[in-house]
mmCIF file of C-alpha atoms in Angstrom:
data_model
loop_
_atom_site.group_PDB
_atom_site.id
_atom_site.type_symbol
_atom_site.label_atom_id
_atom_site.label_comp_id
_atom_site.label_asym_id
_atom_site.label_seq_id
_atom_site.Cartn_x
_atom_site.Cartn_y
_atom_site.Cartn_z
ATOM 1 C CA MET K 1 118.835 99.723 103.871
ATOM 2 C CA LYS K 2 119.540 103.215 102.468
ATOM 3 C CA SER K 3 117.405 102.492 99.444
ATOM 4 C CA ILE K 4 114.004 100.843 99.657
ATOM 5 C CA LEU K 5 114.536 99.719 96.077
ATOM 6 C CA THR K 6 117.520 97.549 96.689
ATOM 7 C CA SER K 7 117.896 94.861 97.763
ATOM 8 C CA THR K 8 111.861 86.746 98.823
ATOM 9 C CA ALA K 9 113.525 84.359 101.024
ATOM 10 C CA THR K 10 112.083 81.889 103.488
ATOM 11 C CA VAL K 11 112.827 81.813 107.199
ATOM 12 C CA ALA K 12 116.307 80.471 108.001
ATOM 13 C CA LEU K 13 116.332 77.664 110.540
ATOM 14 C CA LEU K 14 119.200 78.435 112.893
ATOM 15 C CA THR K 15 119.776 75.269 114.845
ATOM 16 C CA ALA K 16 123.507 75.366 115.602
ATOM 17 C CA PRO K 17 126.004 78.003 116.768
ATOM 18 C CA ALA K 18 127.332 78.103 113.220
ATOM 19 C CA MET K 19 125.927 76.874 109.936
ATOM 20 C CA ALA K 20 127.954 74.442 107.878
ATOM 21 C CA ASP K 21 130.606 76.279 105.901
ATOM 22 C CA GLY K 22 129.518 77.187 102.398
ATOM 23 C CA VAL K 23 126.904 79.141 100.458
ATOM 24 C CA ASN K 24 123.698 79.833 102.407
ATOM 25 C CA TYR K 25 121.974 81.812 99.674
ATOM 26 C CA ASN K 26 122.560 82.710 96.038
ATOM 27 C CA ARG K 27 120.383 84.686 93.650
ATOM 28 C CA PHE K 28 120.628 86.211 90.202
ATOM 29 C CA SER K 29 117.628 87.912 88.643
ATOM 30 C CA TYR K 30 116.576 90.056 85.707
ATOM 31 C CA ASP K 31 113.327 92.038 85.806
ATOM 32 C CA ALA K 32 111.906 94.006 82.882
ATOM 33 C CA THR K 33 108.842 96.232 82.626
ATOM 34 C CA ARG K 34 107.552 97.752 79.389
ATOM 35 C CA LEU K 35 104.870 100.430 79.559
ATOM 36 C CA GLN K 36 103.248 101.930 76.465
ATOM 37 C CA LEU K 37 101.098 105.066 76.729
ATOM 38 C CA GLU K 38 98.920 105.682 73.657
ATOM 39 C CA GLU K 39 97.000 108.841 72.751
ATOM 40 C CA GLY K 40 95.505 108.647 69.279
ATOM 41 C CA SER K 41 98.329 107.876 66.858
ATOM 42 C CA ASP K 42 101.019 108.984 69.320
ATOM 43 C CA SER K 43 102.711 106.791 71.906
ATOM 44 C CA VAL K 44 105.349 107.040 74.622
ATOM 45 C CA ASP K 45 107.292 104.039 75.902
ATOM 46 C CA PHE K 46 108.715 103.610 79.390
ATOM 47 C CA ASP K 47 111.254 100.797 79.803
ATOM 48 C CA SER K 48 112.750 99.488 83.027
ATOM 49 C CA ASP K 49 115.483 96.847 83.345
ATOM 50 C CA LEU K 50 116.877 95.619 86.665
ATOM 51 C CA LEU K 51 119.762 93.185 87.205
ATOM 52 C CA GLN K 52 120.456 91.862 90.704
ATOM 53 C CA GLY K 53 122.974 89.492 92.204
ATOM 54 C CA SER K 54 123.180 88.311 95.820
ATOM 55 C CA LEU K 55 125.414 85.908 97.727
ATOM 56 C CA GLU K 56 125.584 84.898 101.377
ATOM 57 C CA TYR K 57 128.355 82.640 102.671
ATOM 58 C CA THR K 58 129.144 81.180 106.098
ATOM 59 C CA VAL K 59 132.641 80.468 107.427
ATOM 60 C CA GLY K 60 132.441 79.128 110.985
ATOM 61 C CA GLN K 61 130.427 81.732 112.889
ATOM 62 C CA ILE K 62 131.113 84.448 110.292
ATOM 63 C CA VAL K 63 128.340 85.321 107.825
ATOM 64 C CA LEU K 64 129.488 87.190 104.707
ATOM 65 C CA SER K 65 127.008 88.840 102.330
ATOM 66 C CA GLY K 66 127.132 90.773 99.091
ATOM 67 C CA ASP K 67 124.439 92.419 96.969
ATOM 68 C CA LEU K 68 124.749 94.245 93.636
ATOM 69 C CA ALA K 69 121.976 95.857 91.573
ATOM 70 C CA ARG K 70 121.924 97.876 88.360
ATOM 71 C CA GLY K 71 118.731 99.481 87.108
ATOM 72 C CA VAL K 72 118.028 101.444 83.927
ATOM 73 C CA VAL K 73 114.833 103.412 83.263
ATOM 74 C CA SER K 74 114.395 105.042 79.850
ATOM 75 C CA THR K 75 111.725 106.790 77.783
ATOM 76 C CA ASP K 76 111.088 106.956 74.053
ATOM 77 C CA PRO K 77 110.741 108.963 71.795
ATOM 78 C CA GLU K 78 112.127 111.762 74.046
ATOM 79 C CA THR K 79 115.062 109.752 75.331
ATOM 80 C CA ILE K 80 115.746 110.261 79.026
ATOM 81 C CA GLU K 81 117.765 107.537 80.722
ATOM 82 C CA THR K 82 118.329 107.063 84.436
ATOM 83 C CA THR K 83 120.920 104.508 85.539
ATOM 84 C CA THR K 84 121.218 103.370 89.157
ATOM 85 C CA PHE K 85 123.939 101.196 90.636
ATOM 86 C CA GLU K 86 123.753 99.945 94.231
ATOM 87 C CA TYR K 87 126.050 97.766 96.315
ATOM 88 C CA ALA K 88 126.084 96.363 99.846
ATOM 89 C CA PHE K 89 128.697 94.133 101.474
ATOM 90 C CA GLY K 90 128.526 92.896 105.052
ATOM 91 C CA ALA K 91 130.239 90.681 107.602
ATOM 92 C CA GLY K 92 128.335 89.359 110.604
ATOM 93 C CA PHE K 93 129.117 87.217 113.642
ATOM 94 C CA LEU K 94 126.728 84.606 115.047
ATOM 95 C CA VAL K 95 126.931 85.311 118.780
ATOM 96 C CA THR K 96 124.362 82.552 119.395
ATOM 97 C CA PRO K 97 122.249 80.525 116.962
ATOM 98 C CA GLU K 98 119.618 83.303 117.157
ATOM 99 C CA ILE K 99 121.730 86.487 117.426
ATOM 100 C CA LEU K 100 123.670 87.965 114.501
ATOM 101 C CA VAL K 101 125.561 91.301 114.634
ATOM 102 C CA GLY K 102 127.792 92.863 112.021
ATOM 103 C CA VAL K 103 129.014 95.779 109.944
ATOM 104 C CA GLY K 104 129.085 96.547 106.255
ATOM 105 C CA ALA K 105 129.574 99.015 103.419
ATOM 106 C CA THR K 106 126.784 100.292 101.207
ATOM 107 C CA GLY K 107 126.356 102.833 98.448
ATOM 108 C CA ILE K 108 124.383 104.104 95.481
ATOM 109 C CA ASP K 109 125.249 105.961 92.261
ATOM 110 C CA ILE K 110 122.596 107.629 90.070
ATOM 111 C CA GLU K 111 123.180 109.024 86.580
ATOM 112 C CA LEU K 112 120.594 110.977 84.556
ATOM 113 C CA ASP K 113 121.164 111.495 80.825
ATOM 114 C CA ASP K 114 118.712 113.403 78.601
ATOM 115 C CA GLY K 115 120.878 113.237 75.487
ATOM 116 C CA SER K 116 122.474 116.650 75.972
ATOM 117 C CA THR K 117 123.208 116.820 79.706
ATOM 118 C CA THR K 118 124.426 114.207 82.157
ATOM 119 C CA LEU K 119 123.926 114.537 85.908
ATOM 120 C CA ASP K 120 125.619 112.220 88.394
ATOM 121 C CA ALA K 121 125.194 111.811 92.157
ATOM 122 C CA ASP K 122 126.406 109.203 94.616
ATOM 123 C CA ALA K 123 126.426 108.331 98.316
ATOM 124 C CA ASN K 124 128.629 105.817 100.112
ATOM 125 C CA GLY K 125 128.575 104.775 103.721
ATOM 126 C CA ALA K 126 128.923 102.226 106.471
ATOM 127 C CA GLU K 127 126.241 100.210 108.247
ATOM 128 C CA PHE K 128 125.733 98.353 111.506
ATOM 129 C CA PHE K 129 123.137 95.604 111.810
ATOM 130 C CA GLY K 130 121.888 93.360 114.559
ATOM 131 C CA GLN K 131 119.098 90.814 114.726
ATOM 132 C CA TYR K 132 117.420 88.116 116.781
ATOM 133 C CA ARG K 133 115.866 85.321 114.707
ATOM 134 C CA THR K 134 114.258 81.934 115.211
ATOM 135 C CA SER K 135 112.266 79.727 112.862
ATOM 136 C CA GLN K 136 109.030 81.582 113.751
ATOM 137 C CA PHE K 137 110.088 85.109 114.671
ATOM 138 C CA GLY K 138 112.766 87.655 113.867
ATOM 139 C CA ALA K 139 113.482 91.325 114.596
ATOM 140 C CA GLY K 140 116.428 93.653 114.223
ATOM 141 C CA ILE K 141 117.896 97.059 113.437
ATOM 142 C CA ASN K 142 120.076 98.507 110.684
ATOM 143 C CA VAL K 143 121.836 101.892 111.068
ATOM 144 C CA SER K 144 123.664 103.434 108.087
ATOM 145 C CA GLN K 145 125.785 106.603 107.930
ATOM 146 C CA PHE K 146 126.621 108.101 104.559
ATOM 147 C CA ASP K 147 129.575 110.186 103.339
ATOM 148 C CA LEU K 148 130.991 110.391 106.899
ATOM 149 C CA ASP K 149 128.214 112.874 107.684
ATOM 150 C CA GLU K 150 126.814 112.504 111.193
ATOM 151 C CA ASP K 151 123.643 114.236 110.000
ATOM 152 C CA ASN K 152 123.101 111.762 107.123
ATOM 153 C CA VAL K 153 121.906 108.684 108.984
ATOM 154 C CA THR K 154 119.298 106.099 108.028
ATOM 155 C CA THR K 155 117.786 103.895 110.739
ATOM 156 C CA ALA K 156 115.545 100.936 110.017
ATOM 157 C CA VAL K 157 113.814 98.492 112.348
ATOM 158 C CA PHE K 158 112.448 95.322 110.823
ATOM 159 C CA GLY K 159 110.620 92.172 111.765
ATOM 160 C CA GLU K 160 109.178 88.915 110.507
ATOM 161 C CA VAL K 161 106.777 86.384 111.975
ATOM 162 C CA SER K 162 105.482 83.008 110.772
ATOM 163 C CA PRO K 163 102.375 82.195 112.833
ATOM 164 C CA VAL K 164 101.972 78.960 110.875
ATOM 165 C CA PRO K 165 104.399 77.274 108.442
ATOM 166 C CA GLU K 166 102.244 78.309 105.463
ATOM 167 C CA ALA K 167 102.135 82.050 106.279
ATOM 168 C CA THR K 168 104.740 84.796 106.724
ATOM 169 C CA LEU K 169 104.316 88.457 107.694
ATOM 170 C CA ALA K 170 107.200 90.922 107.495
ATOM 171 C CA GLY K 171 107.996 94.614 107.247
ATOM 172 C CA PHE K 172 110.132 97.556 108.289
ATOM 173 C CA LEU K 173 110.040 101.178 109.428
ATOM 174 C CA GLN K 174 112.818 103.389 108.053
ATOM 175 C CA ASP K 175 113.771 106.928 109.056
ATOM 176 C CA ASP K 176 116.170 108.979 106.921
ATOM 177 C CA SER K 177 117.608 112.152 108.439
ATOM 178 C CA GLU K 178 117.827 113.734 104.965
ATOM 179 C CA PHE K 179 114.091 113.394 104.295
ATOM 180 C CA ASP K 180 110.829 114.051 106.101
ATOM 181 C CA GLY K 181 108.617 111.290 107.393
ATOM 182 C CA THR K 182 109.094 107.587 108.027
ATOM 183 C CA THR K 183 108.970 104.994 105.269
ATOM 184 C CA TYR K 184 106.808 101.999 106.141
ATOM 185 C CA TYR K 185 106.463 98.649 104.412
ATOM 186 C CA GLY K 186 104.485 95.522 105.182
ATOM 187 C CA THR K 187 104.148 92.267 103.279
ATOM 188 C CA GLY K 188 102.477 88.929 103.755
ATOM 189 C CA SER K 189 102.266 85.604 101.948
ATOM 190 C CA PHE K 190 100.211 82.441 102.279
ATOM 191 C CA ASP K 191 101.132 79.215 100.510
ATOM 192 C CA VAL K 192 99.021 76.061 100.569
ATOM 193 C CA ALA K 193 99.638 74.077 97.392
ATOM 194 C CA PRO K 194 98.402 74.561 94.772
ATOM 195 C CA PHE K 195 97.274 78.041 95.963
ATOM 196 C CA GLN K 196 99.505 81.028 96.717
ATOM 197 C CA ALA K 197 98.474 84.522 97.814
ATOM 198 C CA ASN K 198 100.451 87.615 98.765
ATOM 199 C CA GLY K 199 99.916 91.278 99.543
ATOM 200 C CA PHE K 200 101.929 94.370 100.475
ATOM 201 C CA PHE K 201 101.753 98.092 101.259
ATOM 202 C CA LEU K 202 104.417 100.819 100.999
ATOM 203 C CA GLY K 203 104.307 104.500 101.920
ATOM 204 C CA ASN K 204 105.733 107.426 103.859
ATOM 205 C CA SER K 205 104.212 109.123 106.898
ATOM 206 C CA ASP K 206 104.876 112.595 105.432
ATOM 207 C CA THR K 207 102.432 112.042 102.565
ATOM 208 C CA ASP K 208 98.939 110.591 102.608
ATOM 209 C CA VAL K 209 99.728 108.184 99.763
ATOM 210 C CA THR K 210 100.202 104.430 100.141
ATOM 211 C CA LEU K 211 100.951 102.005 97.341
ATOM 212 C CA PHE K 212 99.381 98.608 97.900
ATOM 213 C CA GLY K 213 98.913 95.419 95.957
ATOM 214 C CA PHE K 214 97.964 91.786 96.161
ATOM 215 C CA GLY K 215 98.312 88.729 93.991
ATOM 216 C CA TYR K 216 97.008 85.207 93.631
ATOM 217 C CA SER K 217 98.386 82.195 91.788
ATOM 218 C CA TYR K 218 97.341 78.625 91.143
ATOM 219 C CA GLY K 219 99.721 75.784 90.307
ATOM 220 C CA PHE K 220 98.301 73.687 87.497
ATOM 221 C CA THR K 221 101.418 71.512 87.489
ATOM 222 C CA PRO K 222 104.510 71.360 89.710
ATOM 223 C CA ALA K 223 106.282 73.539 87.120
ATOM 224 C CA PHE K 224 103.590 75.976 85.888
ATOM 225 C CA ARG K 225 101.534 78.539 87.807
ATOM 226 C CA ALA K 226 98.933 81.002 86.514
ATOM 227 C CA GLN K 227 98.875 84.328 88.364
ATOM 228 C CA VAL K 228 96.987 87.617 88.608
ATOM 229 C CA ASP K 229 98.141 90.844 90.305
ATOM 230 C CA TYR K 230 96.401 94.072 91.306
ATOM 231 C CA ALA K 231 98.005 97.309 92.542
ATOM 232 C CA SER K 232 96.674 100.762 93.392
ATOM 233 C CA TYR K 233 97.074 103.742 95.725
ATOM 234 C CA ALA K 234 95.228 104.695 98.924
ATOM 235 C CA GLY K 235 95.073 107.992 100.820
ATOM 236 C CA ASP K 236 93.582 111.482 100.514
ATOM 237 C CA ASP K 237 96.461 112.657 98.297
ATOM 238 C CA ALA K 238 96.660 109.465 96.253
ATOM 239 C CA PRO K 239 96.096 109.467 92.483
ATOM 240 C CA ASP K 240 93.127 107.509 91.184
ATOM 241 C CA LEU K 241 95.125 104.817 89.404
ATOM 242 C CA TYR K 242 95.162 101.054 89.419
ATOM 243 C CA SER K 243 96.940 98.329 87.479
ATOM 244 C CA VAL K 244 95.973 94.730 86.698
ATOM 245 C CA THR K 245 98.232 92.057 85.204
ATOM 246 C CA ILE K 246 97.705 88.409 84.397
ATOM 247 C CA GLY K 247 100.279 85.850 83.399
ATOM 248 C CA GLY K 248 102.196 82.782 84.430
ATOM 249 C CA ALA K 249 105.385 81.441 85.950
ATOM 250 C CA TYR K 250 107.334 78.391 84.818
ATOM 251 C CA GLU K 251 110.058 76.642 86.837
ATOM 252 C CA PHE K 252 112.562 75.019 84.453
ATOM 253 C CA THR K 253 114.524 73.370 87.249
ATOM 254 C CA GLU K 254 114.533 73.782 91.016
ATOM 255 C CA GLY K 255 115.310 77.446 91.753
ATOM 256 C CA PHE K 256 115.326 78.595 88.101
ATOM 257 C CA SER K 257 112.097 80.197 86.854
ATOM 258 C CA ALA K 258 110.595 82.715 84.433
ATOM 259 C CA ASP K 259 107.570 84.998 84.878
ATOM 260 C CA LEU K 260 105.596 86.669 82.089
ATOM 261 C CA ASN K 261 102.671 89.069 82.645
ATOM 262 C CA VAL K 262 100.549 91.448 80.556
ATOM 263 C CA GLY K 263 97.995 94.013 81.703
ATOM 264 C CA TYR K 264 96.925 97.634 81.797
ATOM 265 C CA VAL K 265 96.711 100.805 83.910
ATOM 266 C CA ASP K 266 93.435 102.683 84.335
ATOM 267 C CA GLY K 267 91.646 105.145 86.632
ATOM 268 C CA SER K 268 90.193 108.645 86.498
ATOM 269 C CA ASP K 269 93.686 110.196 86.573
ATOM 270 C CA VAL K 270 94.684 108.366 83.372
ATOM 271 C CA GLU K 271 94.167 111.113 80.789
ATOM 272 C CA ILE K 272 95.227 109.153 77.715
ATOM 273 C CA ASP K 273 93.529 106.504 75.618
ATOM 274 C CA GLU K 274 95.383 103.387 76.724
ATOM 275 C CA VAL K 275 98.238 102.217 78.959
ATOM 276 C CA THR K 276 99.546 98.719 78.243
ATOM 277 C CA VAL K 277 101.846 96.812 80.609
ATOM 278 C CA PHE K 278 104.274 93.978 79.881
ATOM 279 C CA THR K 279 106.548 92.467 82.554
ATOM 280 C CA PHE K 280 109.116 89.695 82.422
ATOM 281 C CA ALA K 281 111.360 88.186 85.089
ATOM 282 C CA LEU K 282 114.064 85.541 85.020
ATOM 283 C CA THR K 283 115.232 84.313 88.438
ATOM 284 C CA TYR K 284 117.799 81.850 89.712
ATOM 285 C CA GLU K 285 117.601 81.451 93.498
ATOM 286 C CA PHE K 286 118.464 78.827 96.070
ATOM 287 C CA GLY K 287 119.029 78.674 99.810
ATOM 288 C CA ASP K 288 117.906 80.921 102.656
ATOM 289 C CA ARG K 289 119.406 84.171 103.868
ATOM 290 C CA GLN K 290 120.459 84.448 107.490
ATOM 291 C CA ARG K 291 120.431 88.268 107.376
ATOM 292 C CA LEU K 292 116.832 89.265 108.000
ATOM 293 C CA ASP K 293 117.158 92.881 106.779
ATOM 294 C CA ASN K 294 118.385 91.696 103.376
ATOM 295 C CA SER K 295 115.625 89.092 103.224
ATOM 296 C CA ILE K 296 112.856 91.640 103.869
ATOM 297 C CA GLU K 297 114.324 94.132 101.433
ATOM 298 C CA GLN K 298 114.346 91.423 98.764
ATOM 299 C CA ARG K 299 110.674 90.767 99.482
ATOM 300 C CA LEU K 300 109.991 94.463 98.812
ATOM 301 C CA GLU K 301 111.898 94.319 95.550
ATOM 302 C CA ASP K 302 109.923 91.246 94.491
ATOM 303 C CA ASP K 303 106.653 92.986 95.382
ATOM 304 C CA ILE K 304 107.267 96.063 93.214
ATOM 305 C CA ALA K 305 109.736 94.995 90.482
ATOM 306 C CA THR K 306 107.322 92.937 88.394
ATOM 307 C CA GLY K 307 103.582 92.535 87.988
ATOM 308 C CA ALA K 308 100.969 95.223 88.504
ATOM 309 C CA ALA K 309 102.937 97.375 90.967
ATOM 310 C CA SER K 310 105.892 97.796 88.601
ATOM 311 C CA ALA K 311 103.696 99.706 86.142
ATOM 312 C CA LEU K 312 102.666 102.271 88.769
ATOM 313 C CA THR K 313 106.152 102.766 90.217
ATOM 314 C CA LEU K 314 107.672 103.160 86.743
ATOM 315 C CA SER K 315 105.860 106.250 85.461
ATOM 316 C CA PHE K 316 103.054 107.470 87.724
#
């Protein structure tokens, strides 16, 4: 969990010492955000594209996992492009139906190109993870060390609880020895057909700024849902900004869906005429992850990659 941008899955029901051999979870997704800032006749575009692929596979009591992500953020007309590539591979052992421990490799590469100069930085490391998980509760720890540096360690504790089948609460606390403060994240969802609601918050204890958001959707048919999202900041040092999007999601077949949203950004700290938001997501997903840390990190990515929050994280 080096990056809070890496890496939504439901609770895995562990009812045997080892799951049946085969794929537990598979996901491929594409998320795009387009932001246009207009001031008079001038405009600036911010574009974000994120590709993700995830696979989890069980062989006996061994749980294998792999996650890849590539993100590109660019601006126009003054072209500045930032490309990020992240990977994580892990192997875990189911000690009991509820206890999973394992090790893995993780890394990130970031490249910044402004048309005349290219800057490149990367970090690679190893991780240890352990968790206890049932159908209603889960908790665990993930410790990562990067570039064989004993002073470059990231520690995250995470948890999830389902007080009733229709509701899930989850989150993590993450401490990085290279940075001040502790990153905190919480998320919750409630699903009673045809209604769905969700909310989240994300921040760092070193700054009095917290990003938060919530959404609501209604299923008009088994395949189509209308949805609205709101995101803003809280805290004494927070900018006065908020974003609202409205759109819909359509499920072509089980596990394969598309989301389309449009909206705007406003607030007293918006010093231009208009900020327009467009987001699009295409997702293929089936199964349930057994690794809880990966599941919660995917929930974070889903919370901020599309909809209202993506506009604020992209350029403000």
